[in-house]
CSV table of C-alpha atoms and ligand atoms in Angstrom, one decimal:
chain,number,residue,atom,x,y,z
A,20,MET,CA,176.2,239.3,145.7
A,21,ALA,CA,174.8,236.1,144.2
A,22,MET,CA,171.5,236.1,142.4
A,23,PRO,CA,170.0,232.9,141.0
A,24,GLY,CA,170.9,232.3,137.4
A,25,LEU,CA,173.8,234.8,137.5
A,26,ALA,CA,177.4,234.0,137.4
A,27,ALA,CA,179.7,235.4,140.2
A,28,PRO,CA,181.2,238.7,139.0
A,29,ASN,CA,184.7,238.2,137.5
A,30,VAL,CA,185.8,241.6,138.8
A,31,PRO,CA,185.7,243.1,142.3
A,32,LEU,CA,182.6,245.2,142.7
A,33,VAL,CA,181.9,248.3,144.8
A,34,ASN,CA,179.9,247.8,147.9
A,35,PRO,CA,177.9,251.1,147.9
A,36,VAL,CA,177.2,250.8,151.6
A,37,THR,CA,180.9,251.5,152.2
A,38,MET,CA,180.9,254.7,150.1
A,39,ALA,CA,180.9,258.1,151.6
A,40,LYS,CA,177.4,259.6,151.3
A,41,PHE,CA,176.5,263.0,149.8
A,42,VAL,CA,179.9,264.2,148.8
A,43,ASP,CA,179.1,265.0,145.1
A,44,ALA,CA,176.8,267.7,143.9
A,45,LEU,CA,173.7,266.5,142.0
A,46,PRO,CA,174.1,267.3,138.4
A,47,VAL,CA,171.0,269.0,136.9
A,48,PRO,CA,171.1,268.1,133.2
A,49,LYS,CA,171.6,271.1,131.0
A,50,ILE,CA,168.8,272.3,128.8
A,51,ALA,CA,169.4,271.3,125.2
A,52,LEU,CA,169.6,274.3,122.8
A,53,PRO,CA,168.6,274.2,119.2
A,54,THR,CA,171.4,274.6,116.8
A,55,GLY,CA,169.1,276.5,114.4
A,56,THR,CA,165.8,276.0,112.6
A,57,ARG,CA,164.8,273.7,109.7
A,58,THR,CA,161.5,273.0,107.9
A,59,HIS,CA,159.6,269.8,107.6
A,60,ALA,CA,157.1,268.8,104.9
A,61,ALA,CA,154.4,268.3,107.6
A,62,PHE,CA,154.7,272.0,108.6
A,63,GLY,CA,155.3,273.7,105.2
A,64,SER,CA,157.7,276.6,105.4
A,65,ARG,CA,157.4,277.1,109.2
A,66,PRO,CA,160.9,277.2,110.7
A,67,LEU,CA,161.1,274.5,113.4
A,68,PRO,CA,163.7,274.4,116.2
A,69,PHE,CA,166.4,271.9,115.2
A,70,TYR,CA,168.3,270.0,117.8
A,71,ARG,CA,171.4,267.8,117.3
A,72,MET,CA,171.9,265.1,119.8
A,73,PRO,CA,175.1,263.1,119.2
A,74,MET,CA,175.5,259.8,121.1
A,75,GLN,CA,179.0,259.8,122.3
A,76,ALA,CA,181.4,257.8,124.5
A,77,PHE,CA,182.8,259.6,127.6
A,78,SER,CA,184.1,259.0,131.1
A,79,ALA,CA,182.7,260.6,134.2
A,80,LYS,CA,183.0,260.1,137.9
A,81,VAL,CA,179.9,258.8,139.5
A,82,HIS,CA,181.4,259.3,142.9
A,83,ARG,CA,184.3,261.3,144.4
A,84,ASP,CA,186.1,258.2,145.6
A,85,LEU,CA,185.8,256.1,142.4
A,86,PRO,CA,187.8,256.2,139.2
A,87,PRO,CA,185.9,257.7,136.2
A,88,THR,CA,183.2,255.4,134.7
A,89,PRO,CA,183.2,254.9,131.0
A,90,GLN,CA,179.7,255.6,129.7
A,91,TRP,CA,177.7,256.4,126.6
A,92,GLY,CA,175.5,259.4,126.6
A,93,TYR,CA,173.8,262.0,124.5
A,94,ALA,CA,176.0,265.0,123.9
A,95,GLY,CA,178.6,263.4,126.2
A,96,SER,CA,176.6,263.1,129.4
A,97,THR,CA,174.3,260.8,131.2
A,98,PRO,CA,171.5,261.8,131.5
A,99,GLY,CA,171.8,263.7,128.2
A,100,PRO,CA,170.6,267.3,128.0
A,101,THR,CA,166.9,267.9,128.7
A,102,ILE,CA,164.8,268.8,125.7
A,103,VAL,CA,162.2,271.4,126.7
A,104,THR,CA,159.2,271.8,124.3
A,105,ARG,CA,155.7,273.3,124.4
A,106,ARG,CA,152.4,271.9,123.3
A,107,GLY,CA,151.7,273.0,119.7
A,108,GLU,CA,155.4,273.7,119.0
A,109,PRO,CA,157.0,271.0,116.8
A,110,VAL,CA,160.7,270.3,117.1
A,111,LEU,CA,163.1,268.4,115.0
A,112,VAL,CA,165.9,266.3,116.6
A,113,GLU,CA,168.8,264.7,114.8
A,114,TRP,CA,169.9,261.7,116.8
A,115,ALA,CA,173.4,261.1,115.6
A,116,ASN,CA,175.3,257.9,116.4
A,117,GLU,CA,178.9,259.0,117.0
A,118,LEU,CA,179.7,256.0,119.2
A,119,PRO,CA,182.7,253.7,118.7
A,120,THR,CA,182.1,250.6,116.7
A,121,ARG,CA,182.7,248.2,119.6
A,122,HIS,CA,180.3,248.1,122.6
A,123,PHE,CA,182.2,248.7,125.8
A,124,LEU,CA,179.9,246.3,127.6
A,125,PRO,CA,180.5,242.6,126.9
A,126,ILE,CA,177.9,241.6,124.3
A,127,ASP,CA,179.3,238.1,123.7
A,128,HIS,CA,176.8,236.8,126.2
A,129,GLY,CA,173.2,237.4,126.1
A,130,ILE,CA,172.7,238.2,122.4
A,131,HIS,CA,170.6,235.5,120.9
A,132,GLY,CA,170.0,234.0,117.5
A,133,ALA,CA,169.6,236.6,114.7
A,134,GLU,CA,170.9,239.4,116.8
A,135,LYS,CA,174.3,237.8,116.9
A,136,SER,CA,175.0,238.5,113.2
A,137,LYS,CA,174.3,242.2,113.6
A,138,PRO,CA,176.8,245.0,114.3
A,139,GLU,CA,177.8,245.3,117.9
A,140,VAL,CA,176.9,249.0,118.1
A,141,ARG,CA,173.5,249.9,116.8
A,142,THR,CA,171.1,252.5,118.2
A,143,ILE,CA,167.7,254.1,117.5
A,144,THR,CA,166.2,256.7,119.8
A,145,HIS,CA,162.6,256.6,121.1
A,146,VAL,CA,161.0,259.4,123.0
A,147,HIS,CA,159.0,257.5,125.6
A,148,GLY,CA,155.4,258.7,125.8
A,149,ALA,CA,155.7,261.1,122.8
A,150,ARG,CA,152.8,261.4,120.4
A,151,VAL,CA,154.5,260.9,117.1
A,152,SER,CA,153.9,259.2,113.8
A,153,ALA,CA,155.4,255.8,113.2
A,154,PRO,CA,158.5,256.8,111.2
A,155,ASN,CA,159.5,259.2,114.0
A,156,ASP,CA,158.9,256.8,116.8
A,157,GLY,CA,162.1,254.8,116.9
A,158,TRP,CA,161.0,251.5,115.4
A,159,PRO,CA,163.4,248.9,117.1
A,160,GLU,CA,164.5,247.4,113.7
A,161,ASP,CA,165.3,250.9,112.2
A,162,TRP,CA,168.6,250.9,114.2
A,163,TYR,CA,171.7,252.4,112.6
A,164,VAL,CA,175.4,252.2,113.2
A,165,PRO,CA,178.1,254.7,114.1
A,166,GLY,CA,178.5,257.5,111.5
A,167,LYS,CA,174.8,257.5,110.7
A,168,SER,CA,172.0,259.6,112.1
A,169,LEU,CA,168.2,260.0,111.9
A,170,THR,CA,166.2,263.2,112.3
A,171,ALA,CA,162.8,262.8,113.9
A,172,LEU,CA,159.8,265.2,114.1
A,173,TYR,CA,158.1,265.7,117.4
A,174,PRO,CA,154.9,267.6,116.7
A,175,GLY,CA,154.2,268.6,120.3
A,176,ASP,CA,150.6,267.4,120.0
A,177,GLN,CA,150.2,266.7,123.7
A,178,ASP,CA,149.7,268.2,127.1
A,179,ALA,CA,152.4,269.2,129.5
A,180,THR,CA,154.2,266.2,130.8
A,181,THR,CA,157.6,264.5,131.6
A,182,LEU,CA,158.7,262.3,128.8
A,183,TRP,CA,162.2,260.7,128.4
A,184,TYR,CA,164.3,259.7,125.5
A,185,HIS,CA,166.3,256.5,125.4
A,186,ASP,CA,167.7,253.9,123.0
A,187,HIS,CA,165.4,251.3,121.6
A,188,ALA,CA,167.6,249.1,119.3
A,189,MET,CA,166.3,245.6,118.7
A,190,GLY,CA,167.7,243.1,121.1
A,191,ILE,CA,170.3,245.4,122.7
A,192,THR,CA,168.3,248.1,124.4
A,193,ARG,CA,169.2,246.9,127.8
A,194,LEU,CA,172.9,247.3,127.2
A,195,ASN,CA,172.6,250.6,125.4
A,196,ILE,CA,170.5,252.1,128.2
A,197,TYR,CA,172.7,250.5,130.9
A,198,ALA,CA,175.6,252.2,129.2
A,199,GLY,CA,173.8,255.6,129.7
A,200,LEU,CA,171.8,256.4,126.6
A,201,PHE,CA,168.9,258.3,128.0
A,202,GLY,CA,167.7,261.8,128.9
A,203,SER,CA,164.7,263.9,129.9
A,204,PHE,CA,162.2,265.5,127.5
A,205,HIS,CA,159.7,267.9,129.0
A,206,VAL,CA,156.5,269.3,127.4
A,207,HIS,CA,154.9,272.5,128.8
A,208,ASP,CA,151.6,274.1,127.9
A,209,ASP,CA,149.8,277.3,128.6
A,210,ASP,CA,147.3,275.7,131.0
A,211,GLU,CA,150.1,274.2,133.1
A,212,LYS,CA,152.0,277.5,133.0
A,213,ALA,CA,149.0,279.3,134.3
A,214,LEU,CA,148.9,277.2,137.4
A,215,GLY,CA,151.9,278.8,138.9
A,216,LEU,CA,153.7,275.6,139.9
A,217,PRO,CA,157.4,275.9,140.7
A,218,SER,CA,159.3,276.5,137.4
A,219,GLY,CA,162.7,277.2,135.9
A,220,GLU,CA,165.5,276.4,138.2
A,221,PHE,CA,163.0,275.0,140.7
A,222,ASP,CA,161.7,272.4,138.3
A,223,ILE,CA,164.2,269.5,138.3
A,224,PRO,CA,164.3,266.1,136.6
A,225,LEU,CA,165.6,263.3,138.9
A,226,MET,CA,166.4,260.3,136.7
A,227,LEU,CA,166.9,257.3,139.0
A,228,TYR,CA,168.7,254.0,138.1
A,229,ASP,CA,170.7,251.3,139.6
A,230,ARG,CA,174.0,249.9,138.5
A,231,LEU,CA,176.6,247.3,139.5
A,232,LEU,CA,179.9,249.2,139.7
A,233,ALA,CA,183.3,247.6,139.4
A,234,ARG,CA,186.0,249.0,141.7
A,235,SER,CA,187.9,250.0,138.5
A,236,GLY,CA,185.0,252.4,138.0
A,237,LYS,CA,183.5,250.4,135.1
A,238,LEU,CA,179.9,249.4,134.8
A,239,TYR,CA,179.4,245.7,135.4
A,240,TYR,CA,176.5,244.0,133.6
A,241,PRO,CA,175.6,240.6,135.1
A,242,VAL,CA,176.3,237.4,133.2
A,243,SER,CA,174.2,234.2,133.2
A,244,ASP,CA,175.6,231.1,134.7
A,245,ASP,CA,173.7,228.9,132.3
A,246,PRO,CA,175.1,228.4,128.8
A,247,GLU,CA,171.6,227.1,127.7
A,248,ALA,CA,170.1,230.4,128.8
A,249,PRO,CA,172.5,233.2,128.0
A,250,TRP,CA,170.1,235.9,128.9
A,251,VAL,CA,169.9,237.3,132.4
A,252,PRO,CA,166.2,237.7,133.2
A,253,GLU,CA,166.8,240.8,135.3
A,254,CYS,CA,169.5,243.2,136.1
A,255,ARG,CA,169.5,244.8,139.5
A,256,GLY,CA,172.3,246.9,140.9
A,257,ASP,CA,173.0,247.9,144.4
A,258,ALA,CA,174.3,251.4,143.6
A,259,VAL,CA,171.3,253.7,143.1
A,260,LEU,CA,172.3,256.7,140.9
A,261,CYS,CA,170.5,259.9,140.3
A,262,ASN,CA,171.4,262.1,137.3
A,263,GLY,CA,174.8,260.4,137.0
A,264,LYS,CA,175.9,260.3,140.6
A,265,LEU,CA,175.9,257.9,143.5
A,266,TYR,CA,174.5,259.5,146.6
A,267,PRO,CA,174.5,263.1,145.4
A,268,TYR,CA,173.4,266.2,147.3
A,269,LEU,CA,171.6,269.3,146.1
A,270,ASP,CA,171.6,272.7,147.8
A,271,VAL,CA,168.0,274.0,147.7
A,272,GLU,CA,166.2,277.1,148.9
A,273,PRO,CA,163.6,276.9,151.7
A,274,ARG,CA,160.7,276.9,149.2
A,275,ARG,CA,158.7,274.6,146.9
A,276,TYR,CA,160.4,272.5,144.2
A,277,ARG,CA,158.8,270.5,141.4
A,278,LEU,CA,160.7,267.3,141.0
A,279,ARG,CA,160.2,265.0,138.0
A,280,LEU,CA,161.0,261.5,139.3
A,281,THR,CA,161.7,259.1,136.5
A,282,ASN,CA,162.7,255.4,136.8
A,283,VAL,CA,165.2,254.7,134.1
A,284,ALA,CA,166.4,251.4,135.6
A,285,ASN,CA,166.6,248.2,133.6
A,286,THR,CA,164.5,246.1,136.0
A,287,SER,CA,164.4,247.7,139.5
A,288,PHE,CA,161.5,249.5,141.0
A,289,PHE,CA,162.0,252.3,143.5
A,290,ASN,CA,160.1,252.8,146.7
A,291,LEU,CA,160.6,256.5,147.4
A,292,SER,CA,160.0,258.5,150.5
A,293,LEU,CA,161.3,261.6,152.3
A,294,SER,CA,163.4,261.3,155.5
A,295,HIS,CA,161.3,263.9,157.3
A,296,GLY,CA,158.3,261.6,157.2
A,297,LYS,CA,156.1,264.1,155.4
A,298,PRO,CA,154.4,263.1,152.1
A,299,PHE,CA,155.3,264.1,148.6
A,300,GLN,CA,152.5,266.1,146.9
A,301,GLN,CA,152.2,264.2,143.7
A,302,ILE,CA,150.9,266.4,140.9
A,303,GLY,CA,151.6,264.3,137.8
A,304,SER,CA,152.1,260.8,136.5
A,305,ASP,CA,153.4,259.4,133.1
A,306,GLN,CA,151.3,261.5,130.9
A,307,GLY,CA,151.0,264.8,132.7
A,308,LEU,CA,149.1,266.4,135.5
A,309,LEU,CA,146.7,264.6,137.7
A,310,ALA,CA,143.2,266.1,138.2
A,311,ALA,CA,144.3,267.2,141.7
A,312,PRO,CA,147.4,266.9,143.9
A,313,THR,CA,147.5,263.8,146.0
A,314,ASP,CA,149.6,263.3,149.2
A,315,ARG,CA,151.9,260.2,149.1
A,316,LEU,CA,154.2,259.0,151.8
A,317,ASN,CA,155.7,256.4,149.5
A,318,ILE,CA,155.9,256.4,145.8
A,319,GLU,CA,156.6,253.1,144.1
A,320,LEU,CA,158.0,253.7,140.6
A,321,TYR,CA,158.4,250.9,138.1
A,322,PRO,CA,160.8,251.1,135.2
A,323,ALA,CA,159.8,254.0,132.8
A,324,GLU,CA,157.1,255.3,135.1
A,325,ARG,CA,157.2,259.0,136.1
A,326,ALA,CA,155.9,260.9,139.1
A,327,GLU,CA,155.9,264.7,139.3
A,328,VAL,CA,156.0,265.8,142.9
A,329,ILE,CA,156.1,269.0,144.8
A,330,VAL,CA,158.3,269.1,147.8
A,331,ASP,CA,158.1,272.1,150.1
A,332,PHE,CA,161.4,272.8,152.0
A,333,SER,CA,160.2,276.0,153.5
A,334,ALA,CA,159.9,274.6,157.0
A,335,TYR,CA,163.4,273.1,156.9
A,336,ALA,CA,165.7,276.0,156.5
A,337,GLY,CA,169.2,275.1,157.6
A,338,GLN,CA,168.4,271.4,157.7
A,339,SER,CA,168.6,268.6,155.3
A,340,VAL,CA,166.0,266.2,153.9
A,341,GLN,CA,166.8,263.0,152.1
A,342,LEU,CA,165.1,261.3,149.3
A,343,ARG,CA,165.0,257.6,150.2
A,344,HIS,CA,164.7,254.4,148.3
A,345,GLN,CA,163.5,251.8,150.9
A,346,ALA,CA,165.4,252.8,154.1
A,347,ASP,CA,168.4,254.2,152.2
A,348,GLY,CA,169.0,257.9,151.6
A,349,ILE,CA,169.9,258.3,147.9
A,350,VAL,CA,169.8,262.1,147.4
A,351,GLU,CA,170.3,264.7,150.1
A,352,PHE,CA,168.6,268.1,149.8
A,353,ARG,CA,170.5,270.7,151.9
A,354,VAL,CA,168.1,273.5,152.6
A,355,ARG,CA,169.8,276.9,152.8
A,356,ALA,CA,169.0,279.2,155.7
A,357,LYS,CA,167.5,281.8,153.4
A,358,GLY,CA,166.2,282.0,149.9
A,359,ARG,CA,164.4,284.3,147.5
A,360,PRO,CA,160.6,284.7,147.9
A,361,ASP,CA,158.6,281.8,146.7
A,362,THR,CA,155.7,282.9,144.6
A,363,SER,CA,154.8,279.4,143.3
A,364,VAL,CA,151.5,277.8,144.2
A,365,VAL,CA,150.0,274.3,144.1
A,366,PRO,CA,146.3,274.8,143.1
A,367,ALA,CA,143.7,272.4,144.5
A,368,THR,CA,142.8,271.3,141.0
A,369,LEU,CA,145.3,270.9,138.2
A,370,ARG,CA,143.5,269.9,135.0
A,371,PRO,CA,140.3,268.1,134.1
A,372,VAL,CA,140.9,264.3,133.7
A,373,GLN,CA,137.8,262.8,132.1
A,374,ARG,CA,137.6,259.2,133.1
A,375,MET,CA,137.1,256.9,130.1
A,376,ASP,CA,134.1,254.6,130.1
A,377,PRO,CA,134.9,250.9,129.4
A,378,SER,CA,131.4,250.5,127.8
A,379,THR,CA,132.6,252.8,124.9
A,380,ALA,CA,135.3,250.2,123.9
A,381,VAL,CA,134.8,248.5,120.6
A,382,GLN,CA,136.8,245.6,121.8
A,383,ASP,CA,138.6,244.1,124.8
A,384,ARG,CA,141.9,242.4,123.9
A,385,VAL,CA,142.8,239.7,126.5
A,386,LEU,CA,146.6,239.4,126.4
A,387,ALA,CA,148.7,237.0,128.5
A,388,LEU,CA,151.9,238.4,129.9
A,389,GLY,CA,154.8,235.9,130.2
A,390,GLU,CA,153.6,232.8,128.6
A,391,GLN,CA,156.7,230.6,128.1
A,392,ASP,CA,158.3,230.0,124.7
A,393,ASP,CA,157.5,226.3,124.0
A,394,SER,CA,159.2,226.4,120.6
A,395,GLY,CA,162.3,224.8,122.1
A,396,GLY,CA,164.0,228.2,122.4
A,397,ASN,CA,165.5,229.8,125.4
A,398,PRO,CA,163.7,228.6,128.6
A,399,MET,CA,164.1,232.1,130.1
A,400,THR,CA,162.1,233.6,127.3
A,401,MET,CA,158.8,235.2,128.2
A,402,LEU,CA,156.2,236.1,125.5
A,403,LEU,CA,153.4,238.5,125.1
A,404,ASP,CA,150.2,236.6,124.3
A,405,GLY,CA,152.3,233.5,123.4
A,406,LYS,CA,153.8,235.3,120.4
A,407,MET,CA,157.4,236.2,119.4
A,408,TRP,CA,158.4,239.6,118.0
A,409,SER,CA,158.6,238.0,114.5
A,410,ASP,CA,155.1,236.5,114.6
A,411,PRO,CA,152.5,238.3,112.4
A,412,ILE,CA,150.9,241.4,113.8
A,413,SER,CA,147.8,240.4,115.8
A,414,GLU,CA,146.8,243.8,117.3
A,415,ARG,CA,145.3,246.1,114.7
A,416,PRO,CA,143.3,248.8,116.5
A,417,LYS,CA,141.3,251.2,114.3
A,418,LYS,CA,142.1,254.9,114.3
A,419,GLY,CA,139.7,256.8,116.5
A,420,THR,CA,138.3,253.8,118.3
A,421,VAL,CA,138.4,253.0,122.0
A,422,GLU,CA,139.7,249.7,123.2
A,423,THR,CA,140.4,248.0,126.5
A,424,TRP,CA,143.4,245.8,126.8
A,425,THR,CA,143.3,243.2,129.6
A,426,PHE,CA,146.7,242.0,130.6
A,427,VAL,CA,146.7,238.6,132.3
A,428,ASN,CA,149.9,238.2,134.2
A,429,VAL,CA,150.7,234.4,134.3
A,430,THR,CA,154.1,234.8,135.8
A,431,GLY,CA,155.4,235.3,139.4
A,432,ASP,CA,156.7,238.8,138.6
A,433,ALA,CA,155.2,242.2,138.0
A,434,HIS,CA,155.7,243.6,134.5
A,435,PRO,CA,155.6,247.3,133.6
A,436,ILE,CA,153.7,247.3,130.3
A,437,HIS,CA,154.2,250.3,127.9
A,438,LEU,CA,152.3,251.1,124.8
A,439,HIS,CA,153.8,253.5,122.3
A,440,LEU,CA,151.8,256.4,120.8
A,441,VAL,CA,148.8,256.4,123.1
A,442,CYS,CA,148.1,257.6,126.6
A,443,PHE,CA,145.8,255.3,128.5
A,444,GLN,CA,143.9,255.1,131.8
A,445,VAL,CA,144.0,252.2,134.3
A,446,VAL,CA,140.5,250.7,134.6
A,447,GLU,CA,141.1,248.1,137.2
A,448,ARG,CA,143.2,245.3,138.6
A,449,ARG,CA,141.6,242.1,139.6
A,450,PRO,CA,142.8,238.7,141.0
A,451,PHE,CA,142.2,235.7,138.8
A,452,ASP,CA,142.5,232.0,138.9
A,453,LEU,CA,145.8,231.0,137.2
A,454,TYR,CA,144.8,227.3,137.1
A,455,ALA,CA,141.6,228.0,135.1
A,456,TRP,CA,143.7,230.2,132.8
A,457,ASN,CA,146.4,227.6,132.3
A,458,ALA,CA,143.9,224.7,131.8
A,459,ARG,CA,141.3,226.3,129.7
A,460,LYS,CA,142.4,229.9,128.9
A,461,GLU,CA,139.4,230.9,130.9
A,462,LEU,CA,139.4,234.1,132.9
A,463,VAL,CA,137.9,233.4,136.3
A,464,PHE,CA,138.1,236.2,138.8
A,465,THR,CA,138.8,235.3,142.4
A,466,GLY,CA,138.2,238.7,144.0
A,467,PRO,CA,136.7,242.1,143.5
A,468,SER,CA,137.8,244.6,141.0
A,469,ILE,CA,140.3,247.2,142.4
A,470,PRO,CA,140.0,250.6,140.9
A,471,PRO,CA,143.1,252.8,140.5
A,472,ALA,CA,144.1,255.0,143.4
A,473,ALA,CA,144.2,258.8,142.8
A,474,HIS,CA,147.8,258.8,141.6
A,475,GLU,CA,147.0,256.2,139.0
A,476,ALA,CA,143.7,257.7,137.9
A,477,GLY,CA,145.4,260.2,135.5
A,478,TRP,CA,146.9,259.6,132.1
A,479,LYS,CA,149.6,257.0,131.9
A,480,ASP,CA,151.7,255.2,129.3
A,481,THR,CA,153.3,252.5,131.4
A,482,VAL,CA,151.4,250.3,133.9
A,483,ARG,CA,152.5,247.9,136.6
A,484,CYS,CA,150.9,244.5,136.0
A,485,ASP,CA,151.1,242.6,139.3
A,486,PRO,CA,151.5,238.8,139.4
A,487,GLY,CA,148.2,237.0,140.0
A,488,MET,CA,146.3,240.0,138.7
A,489,VAL,CA,144.6,241.0,135.6
A,490,THR,CA,145.3,244.7,134.8
A,491,ARG,CA,142.9,246.4,132.4
A,492,ILE,CA,143.6,249.7,130.6
A,493,ILE,CA,141.5,251.8,128.3
A,494,THR,CA,142.7,254.1,125.4
A,495,ARG,CA,141.5,255.8,122.3
A,496,PHE,CA,143.8,254.9,119.4
A,497,ASP,CA,144.3,258.3,117.9
A,498,GLY,CA,147.4,259.2,115.9
A,499,GLU,CA,149.0,258.5,112.5
A,500,PRO,CA,148.3,255.0,111.2
A,501,GLY,CA,151.4,252.8,111.2
A,502,LYS,CA,153.3,250.2,113.1
A,503,TYR,CA,154.2,250.9,116.8
A,504,VAL,CA,155.2,248.6,119.6
A,505,TRP,CA,154.0,247.6,123.0
A,506,HIS,CA,156.3,245.8,125.5
A,507,CYS,CA,157.4,245.1,129.0
A,508,HIS,CA,159.7,247.9,130.2
A,509,TYR,CA,161.9,245.5,132.1
A,510,LEU,CA,164.6,245.9,129.6
A,511,GLU,CA,165.9,242.3,129.9
A,512,HIS,CA,162.3,241.1,129.1
A,513,GLU,CA,161.8,243.6,126.3
A,514,ASP,CA,165.0,242.4,124.6
A,515,ASN,CA,164.0,238.8,125.2
A,516,GLU,CA,160.8,238.6,123.2
A,517,MET,CA,158.6,240.5,125.6
A,518,MET,CA,157.8,243.1,122.9
A,519,ARG,CA,155.3,243.0,120.1
A,520,PRO,CA,154.4,245.2,117.2
A,521,TYR,CA,150.9,246.6,116.8
A,522,GLU,CA,149.4,248.5,113.9
A,523,LEU,CA,147.1,251.4,114.0
A,524,VAL,CA,144.9,251.1,110.9
B,7,C2O,CU1,160.5,253.6,127.1
B,7,C2O,CU2,159.3,251.3,124.0
B,7,C2O,O1,159.9,252.5,125.6
B,8,CU,CU1,158.4,241.8,131.9
């Protein structure tokens, strides 16, 4: 498959269309168990659960008919074990780099400038969407090499939601995550427990990602065909994997399930639907429960976005239902003829979501997405607000204040923009005049403001910014002062200057 700007693969690739479907059982990542307790200065003598998560190389089959695929994962699996926590219950996690000292993906292409002089294998783990202080957040330049580790404190100071952990090392995140360094991190709370949603074995993370697979079983990462522009601007695979398998199946009972859909792909979005033509009942987005369930026939999920859904298999005993991406079945649910009684419910209201009022913002930051680098650098480089990672910090929100950030997408692509530390709300999207912007940096709207639909009206931490559109978010900058990042979650963009620091002061 030829993509513009990409060299023809030098190895024969798997054509997923030719692979047998639904021959492998869907792995449900195991729940991480603490190895003991430890204390942390922030919580005095209180014993906190302590987890150790070693990053390790391993090989595992992604499909019955393919040789094992070398990967990197936490605790030797991709996804790594699920960390399950509760609001108000802090945990400590030691992220230990036990990887080999050579990357197994070719890094001789696509690592630019200063990154080239750094060790090939360097990692730092970020829990996406976690409310943590700066030293525990996984600052991209705080990477460390094999043999080293870092213990981070997650105070649990947030409502029930689906977070995920993944590598965030400067300039090489896209390869580390492509290699498999990610897993799920769930927060529960008493209010959510009291709702009676499907829980325990009926609450399942589905981490979705695409890869290019060589017939040898190896992961293939695309290479640029332009020596002047060694970066590939995107990485899209034709093999859609879920929890480590290509086209897996899951035996389910005829009852309700809570599925935590998470897009962990480098650049691809997923357009998800169910083969029986009935809607998902979406109950949550990136930062937890929506105000009320909302029916959705199709769920578009951009990189790093999450959607929690309820799927009720009770009317499908003895049949099968597929989860589809576009027209293609990617996971098959095989509904048993009989199951245990289902006592779960989906209440008509889930939690209060107070909409934030833009008039309470102390400032509106207008930030361009994707302005080109005119410093004579890589022509593929896209910048945030015209600035490189190394430019001085320009966003210094004050603790406790409300701001709106207005993303002006000047490119032809969507960009999923993520802010660390905070959860935000989508205020609006609105078409604007690109010529007026390019000529005079003037924001001229060319159409009405579009408010978020119900599924985007809850709390989020990643927002799709469409081309030709301004996307405005609102947030209160609470948390520990310090340096955090905001970036595009297309990993090729993030690694290629589409990431900026911000400082909470
Ligand atoms: Cu999911 Cu800054 O990351
Ligand atoms: Cu981007």
